[in-house]
Tab-separated table of C-alpha atoms in Angstrom:
chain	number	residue	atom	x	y	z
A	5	UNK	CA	187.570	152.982	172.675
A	6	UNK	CA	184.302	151.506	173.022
A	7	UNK	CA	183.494	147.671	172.366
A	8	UNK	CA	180.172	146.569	171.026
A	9	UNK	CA	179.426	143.222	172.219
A	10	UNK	CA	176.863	140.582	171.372
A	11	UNK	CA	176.337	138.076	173.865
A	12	UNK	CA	174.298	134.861	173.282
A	13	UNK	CA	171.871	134.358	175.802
A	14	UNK	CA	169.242	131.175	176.249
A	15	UNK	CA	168.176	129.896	179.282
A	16	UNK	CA	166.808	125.897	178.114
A	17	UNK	CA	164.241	126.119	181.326
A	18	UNK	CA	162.678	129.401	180.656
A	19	UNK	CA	163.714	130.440	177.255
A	20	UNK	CA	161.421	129.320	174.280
A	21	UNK	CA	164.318	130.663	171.671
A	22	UNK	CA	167.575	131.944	172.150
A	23	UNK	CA	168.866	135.670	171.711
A	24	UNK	CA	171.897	138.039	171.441
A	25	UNK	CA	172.433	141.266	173.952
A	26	UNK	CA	173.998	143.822	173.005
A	27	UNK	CA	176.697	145.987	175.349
A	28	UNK	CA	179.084	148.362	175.049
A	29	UNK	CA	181.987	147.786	177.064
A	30	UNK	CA	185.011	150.727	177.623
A	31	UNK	CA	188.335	148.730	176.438
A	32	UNK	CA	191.198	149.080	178.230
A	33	UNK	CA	195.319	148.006	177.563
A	34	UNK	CA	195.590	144.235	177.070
A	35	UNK	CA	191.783	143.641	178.211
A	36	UNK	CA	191.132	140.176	177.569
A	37	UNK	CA	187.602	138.750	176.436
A	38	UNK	CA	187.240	137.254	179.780
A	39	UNK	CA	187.490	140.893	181.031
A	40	UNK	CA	184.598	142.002	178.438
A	41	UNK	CA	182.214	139.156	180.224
A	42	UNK	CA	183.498	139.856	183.874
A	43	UNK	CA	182.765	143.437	182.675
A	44	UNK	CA	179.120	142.905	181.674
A	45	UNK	CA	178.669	140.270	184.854
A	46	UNK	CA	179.607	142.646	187.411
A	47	UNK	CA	177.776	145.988	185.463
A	48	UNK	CA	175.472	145.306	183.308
A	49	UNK	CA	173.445	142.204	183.626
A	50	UNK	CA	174.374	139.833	186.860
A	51	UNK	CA	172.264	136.720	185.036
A	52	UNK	CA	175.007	136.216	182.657
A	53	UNK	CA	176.109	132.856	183.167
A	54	UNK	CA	179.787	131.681	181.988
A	55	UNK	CA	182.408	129.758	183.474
A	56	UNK	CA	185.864	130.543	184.733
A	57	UNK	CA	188.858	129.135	186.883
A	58	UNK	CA	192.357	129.992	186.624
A	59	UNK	CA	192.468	132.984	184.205
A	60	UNK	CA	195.811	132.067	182.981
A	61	UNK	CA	195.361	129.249	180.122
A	62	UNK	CA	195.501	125.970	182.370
A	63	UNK	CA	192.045	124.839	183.548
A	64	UNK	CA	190.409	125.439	179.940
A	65	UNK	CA	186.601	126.024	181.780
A	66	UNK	CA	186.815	129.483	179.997
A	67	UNK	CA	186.280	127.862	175.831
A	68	UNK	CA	184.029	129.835	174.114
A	69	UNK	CA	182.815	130.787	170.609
A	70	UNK	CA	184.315	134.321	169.903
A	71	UNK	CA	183.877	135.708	166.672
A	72	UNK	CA	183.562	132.527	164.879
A	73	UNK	CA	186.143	130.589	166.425
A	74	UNK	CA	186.440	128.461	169.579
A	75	UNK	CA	189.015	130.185	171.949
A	76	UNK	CA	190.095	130.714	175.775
A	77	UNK	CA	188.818	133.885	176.311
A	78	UNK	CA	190.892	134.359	179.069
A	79	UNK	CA	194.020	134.060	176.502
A	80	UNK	CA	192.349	135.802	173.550
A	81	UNK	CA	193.020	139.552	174.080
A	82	UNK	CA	190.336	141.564	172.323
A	83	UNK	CA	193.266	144.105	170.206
A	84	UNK	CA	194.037	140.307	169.002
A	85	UNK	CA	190.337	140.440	166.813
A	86	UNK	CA	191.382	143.433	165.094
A	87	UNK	CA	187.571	144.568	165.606
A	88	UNK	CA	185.696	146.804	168.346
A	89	UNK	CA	182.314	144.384	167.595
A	90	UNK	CA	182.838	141.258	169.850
A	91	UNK	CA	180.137	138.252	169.686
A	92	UNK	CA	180.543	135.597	172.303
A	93	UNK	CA	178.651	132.506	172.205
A	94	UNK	CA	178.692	128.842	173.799
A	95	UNK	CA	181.077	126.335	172.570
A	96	UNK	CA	179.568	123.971	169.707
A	97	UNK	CA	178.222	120.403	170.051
A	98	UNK	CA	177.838	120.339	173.299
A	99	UNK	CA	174.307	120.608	175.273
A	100	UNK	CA	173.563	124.691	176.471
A	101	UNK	CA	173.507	124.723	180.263
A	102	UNK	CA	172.911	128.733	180.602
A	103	UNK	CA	174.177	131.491	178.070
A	104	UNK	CA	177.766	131.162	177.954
A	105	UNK	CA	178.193	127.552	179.833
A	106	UNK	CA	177.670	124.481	178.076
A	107	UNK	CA	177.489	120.917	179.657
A	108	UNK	CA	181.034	119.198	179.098
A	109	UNK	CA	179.770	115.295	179.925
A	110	UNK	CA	179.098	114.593	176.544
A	111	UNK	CA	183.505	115.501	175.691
A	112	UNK	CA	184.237	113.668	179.159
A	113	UNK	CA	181.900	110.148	178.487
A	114	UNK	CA	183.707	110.236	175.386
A	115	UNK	CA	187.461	110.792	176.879
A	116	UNK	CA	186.376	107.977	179.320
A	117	UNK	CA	186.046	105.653	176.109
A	118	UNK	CA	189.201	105.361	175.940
A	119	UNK	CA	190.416	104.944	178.948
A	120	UNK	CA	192.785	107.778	179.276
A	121	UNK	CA	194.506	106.497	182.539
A	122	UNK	CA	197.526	104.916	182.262
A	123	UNK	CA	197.017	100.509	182.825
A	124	UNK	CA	201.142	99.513	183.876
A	125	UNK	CA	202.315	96.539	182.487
A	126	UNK	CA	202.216	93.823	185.549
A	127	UNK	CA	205.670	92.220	183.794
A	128	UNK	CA	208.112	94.741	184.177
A	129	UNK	CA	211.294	94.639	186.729
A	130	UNK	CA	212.969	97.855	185.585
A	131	UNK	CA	210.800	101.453	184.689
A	132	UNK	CA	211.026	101.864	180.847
A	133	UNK	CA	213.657	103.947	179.499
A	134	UNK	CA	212.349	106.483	177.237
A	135	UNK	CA	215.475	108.803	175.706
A	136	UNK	CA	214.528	112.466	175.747
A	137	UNK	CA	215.888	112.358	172.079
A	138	UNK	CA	214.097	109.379	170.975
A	139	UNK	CA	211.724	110.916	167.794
A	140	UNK	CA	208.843	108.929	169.420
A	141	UNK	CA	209.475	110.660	172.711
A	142	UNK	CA	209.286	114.376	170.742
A	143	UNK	CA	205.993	113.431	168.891
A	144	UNK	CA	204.166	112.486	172.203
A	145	UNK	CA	205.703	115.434	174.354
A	146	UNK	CA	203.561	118.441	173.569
A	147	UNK	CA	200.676	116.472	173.013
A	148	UNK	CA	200.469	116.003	176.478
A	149	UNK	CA	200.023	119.455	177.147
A	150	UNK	CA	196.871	118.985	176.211
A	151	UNK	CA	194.243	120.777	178.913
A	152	UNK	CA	190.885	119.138	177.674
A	153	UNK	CA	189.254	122.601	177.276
A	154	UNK	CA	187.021	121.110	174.177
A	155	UNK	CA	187.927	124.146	171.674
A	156	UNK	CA	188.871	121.184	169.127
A	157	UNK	CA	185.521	119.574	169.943
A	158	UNK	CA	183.691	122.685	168.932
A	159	UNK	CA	185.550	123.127	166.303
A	160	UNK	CA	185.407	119.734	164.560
A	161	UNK	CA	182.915	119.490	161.949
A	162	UNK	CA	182.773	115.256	162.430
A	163	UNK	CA	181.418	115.506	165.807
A	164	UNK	CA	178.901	117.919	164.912
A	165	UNK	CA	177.734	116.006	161.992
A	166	UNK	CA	178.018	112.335	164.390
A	167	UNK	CA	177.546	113.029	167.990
A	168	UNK	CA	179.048	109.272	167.925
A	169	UNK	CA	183.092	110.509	166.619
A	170	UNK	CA	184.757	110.464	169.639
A	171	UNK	CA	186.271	113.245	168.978
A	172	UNK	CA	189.985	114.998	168.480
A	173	UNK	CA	190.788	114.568	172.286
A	174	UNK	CA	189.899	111.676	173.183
A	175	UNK	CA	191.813	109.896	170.744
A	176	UNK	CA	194.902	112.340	171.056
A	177	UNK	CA	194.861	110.867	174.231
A	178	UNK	CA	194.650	107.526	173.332
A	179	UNK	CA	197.593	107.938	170.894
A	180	UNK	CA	199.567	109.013	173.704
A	181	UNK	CA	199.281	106.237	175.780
A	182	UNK	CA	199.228	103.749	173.155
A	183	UNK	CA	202.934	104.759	172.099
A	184	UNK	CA	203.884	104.823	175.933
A	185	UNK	CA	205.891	101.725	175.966
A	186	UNK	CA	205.343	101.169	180.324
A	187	UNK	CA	201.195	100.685	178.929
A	188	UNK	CA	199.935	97.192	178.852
A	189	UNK	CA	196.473	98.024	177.390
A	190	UNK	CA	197.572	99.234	173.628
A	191	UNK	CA	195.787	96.738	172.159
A	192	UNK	CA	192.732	97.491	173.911
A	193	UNK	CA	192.658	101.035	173.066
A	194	UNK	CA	193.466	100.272	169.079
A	195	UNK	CA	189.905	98.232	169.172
A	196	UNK	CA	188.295	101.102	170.591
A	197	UNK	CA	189.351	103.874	168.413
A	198	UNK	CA	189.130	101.594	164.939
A	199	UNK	CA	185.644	101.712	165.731
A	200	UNK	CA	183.387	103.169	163.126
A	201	UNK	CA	182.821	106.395	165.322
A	202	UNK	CA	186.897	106.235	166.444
A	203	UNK	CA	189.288	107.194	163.859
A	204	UNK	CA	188.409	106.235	160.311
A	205	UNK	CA	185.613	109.426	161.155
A	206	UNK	CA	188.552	112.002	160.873
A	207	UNK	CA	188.629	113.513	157.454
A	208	UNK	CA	191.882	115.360	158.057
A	209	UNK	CA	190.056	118.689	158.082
A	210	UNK	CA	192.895	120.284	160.632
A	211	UNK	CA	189.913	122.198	162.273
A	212	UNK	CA	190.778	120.778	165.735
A	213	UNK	CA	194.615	121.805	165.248
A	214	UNK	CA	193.429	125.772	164.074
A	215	UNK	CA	192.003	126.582	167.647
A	216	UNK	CA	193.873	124.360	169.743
A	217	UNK	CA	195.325	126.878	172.288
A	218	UNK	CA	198.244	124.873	173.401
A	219	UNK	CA	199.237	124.546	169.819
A	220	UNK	CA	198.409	120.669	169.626
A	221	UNK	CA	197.711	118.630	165.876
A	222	UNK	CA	195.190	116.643	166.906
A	223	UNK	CA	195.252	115.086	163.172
A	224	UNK	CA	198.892	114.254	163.378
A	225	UNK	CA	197.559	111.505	166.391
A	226	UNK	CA	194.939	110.529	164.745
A	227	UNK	CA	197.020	109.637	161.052
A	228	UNK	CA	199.377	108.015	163.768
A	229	UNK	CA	196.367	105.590	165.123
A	230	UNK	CA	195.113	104.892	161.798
A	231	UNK	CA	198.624	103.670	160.795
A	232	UNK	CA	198.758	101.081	163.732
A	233	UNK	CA	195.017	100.069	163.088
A	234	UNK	CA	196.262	98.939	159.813
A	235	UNK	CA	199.525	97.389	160.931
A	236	UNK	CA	197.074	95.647	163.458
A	237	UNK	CA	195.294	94.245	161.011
A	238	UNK	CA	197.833	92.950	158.980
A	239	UNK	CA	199.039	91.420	161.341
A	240	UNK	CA	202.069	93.930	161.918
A	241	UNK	CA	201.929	95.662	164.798
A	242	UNK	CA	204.158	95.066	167.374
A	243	UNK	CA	202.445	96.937	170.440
C-alpha cells in the first residue's frame, strides 16, 4: 500500500512562507510515522529536518503534529490513522527551528518556573514514610511518568491563546512535588502557580489529557492545585 504524505516544511532563515511536500512512501507491517520521516530523510529529500532519540516512547524529542493531533511518532503506528494520507507538521506554540523541529526553551523556561527539583526539608531525622496504598501516593504515581515531550503543550488551547499559562506540565509537576510530604518549598510553589498565568488559566478543556502519550490528566493536577490555592487562602492549608 502506498502512503501519501504531506510534510510541512519552512526554513525561518531562508523561507519567506512555509509549505507542504508531498511523498509517497511504500507502507510496510507495523511501520511507525517515525519510519514514514526516516523514510523520506534517507530517500527522498536529505534537508528534512526532525528530531529523534530513543525510538521507543521515553525521550519524547520525537512530538509532532500528525493528522491534527500532537503525538510520538515513534509510538503512533500509521494502520493506527485508519488513513493512507499522512500530514506531519511541527508541534504548536512553540518557535519553528527547521520543518519538523521546533525550539523547546519556551516549555523548559516555563518548567523551570516552578522549580521542578525536589528542595528537602532541612528538619527531618527519619525519610518520610509514604504507604504504597496511601490514595495520595496513587494520585501522584503515574503522574510522574511524565516524559516532558510537550504534546500537552501543543495541544492546549490556553497557551496558545497566552504564551504567559505556564502550561499543563509544568504545573503537573509542581502538583507532584507539592503533595510530596519530604518537600519543604510547597508554599513557594502554591505562589507561583496561583499566579494569573499559573492555574486559574486552565479552563478544564482536557486537551492536554487527549494526547498525553503516557496516559497522564494533566487537569486532574491542576483542579488539585487550585483546591490548595484556595485552602491557602483561607487560611486552611496545612502544607
Amino acid at each position: 500500500m502506498t502512503l501519501n504524505v504531506k510534510v510541512f516544511r519552512f526554513n525561518p532563515e531562508t523561507d519567506k512562507m512555509p509549505r507542504f511536500d508531498t511523498f509517497k512512501i511504500e507502507e510496510f507491517p507495523n511501520m511507525a510515522v517515525l519510519d514514514v520521516v526516516m523514510n523520506i530523510q534517507n530517500y527522498h529529500d536529505p534537508t528534512l529536518a526532525y528530531r529523534c532519540s530513543c525510538r521507543i516512547g521515553m525521550c519524547g524529542s520525537c512530538a509532532m503534529y500528525i493528522n491534527g493531533r500532537p503525538r510520538l511518532a515513534c509510538r503512533t503506528q500509521v494502520s493506527s490513522l485508519g488513513t493512507k494520507d499522512i500530514t506531519i507538521m511541527p508541534l504548536p506554540n512553540l518557535p519553528i527551528i527547521r520543518d519538523l523541529a521546533v525550539d523547546m526553551e519556551p516549555f523548559f523556561e516555563k518548567y523551570k518556573k516552578i522549580k521542578p527539583y525536589l528542595i528537602p526539608k532541612q528538619d527531618l531525622k527519619e525519610p518520610v514514610i509514604c504507604k504504597p496504598d496511601s490514595g495520595e501516593r496513587e494520585l501522584i504515581d503515574y503522574m510522574l511518568e511524565c516524559i516532558t515531550c510537550g504534546a500537552c503543550y501543543g495541544a492546549c488551547t490556553m497557551v496558545a491563546t497566552d504564551p504567559h499559562y505556564l502550561g499543563p506540565a509544568a504545573l503537573t509537576r509542581a502538583y507532584c512535588l507539592i503533595a510530596d510530604k519530604r518537600d519543604a518549598a510547597t508554599r513557594e510553589r502554591l505562589v507561583i502557580v496561583e499566579q494569573s498565568e499559573g492555574v486559574w488559566r486552565c479552563h478544564t478543556q482536557f486537551n492536554c489529557a487527549e494526547v498525553c502519550p503516557k496516559k497522564i490528566v494533566p487537569t486532574q493536577a491542576i483542579q488539585q492545585l487550585k483546591k490548595r490555592c484556595v485552602f491557602k487562602r483561607l487560611g486552611l492549608f496545612r502544607g
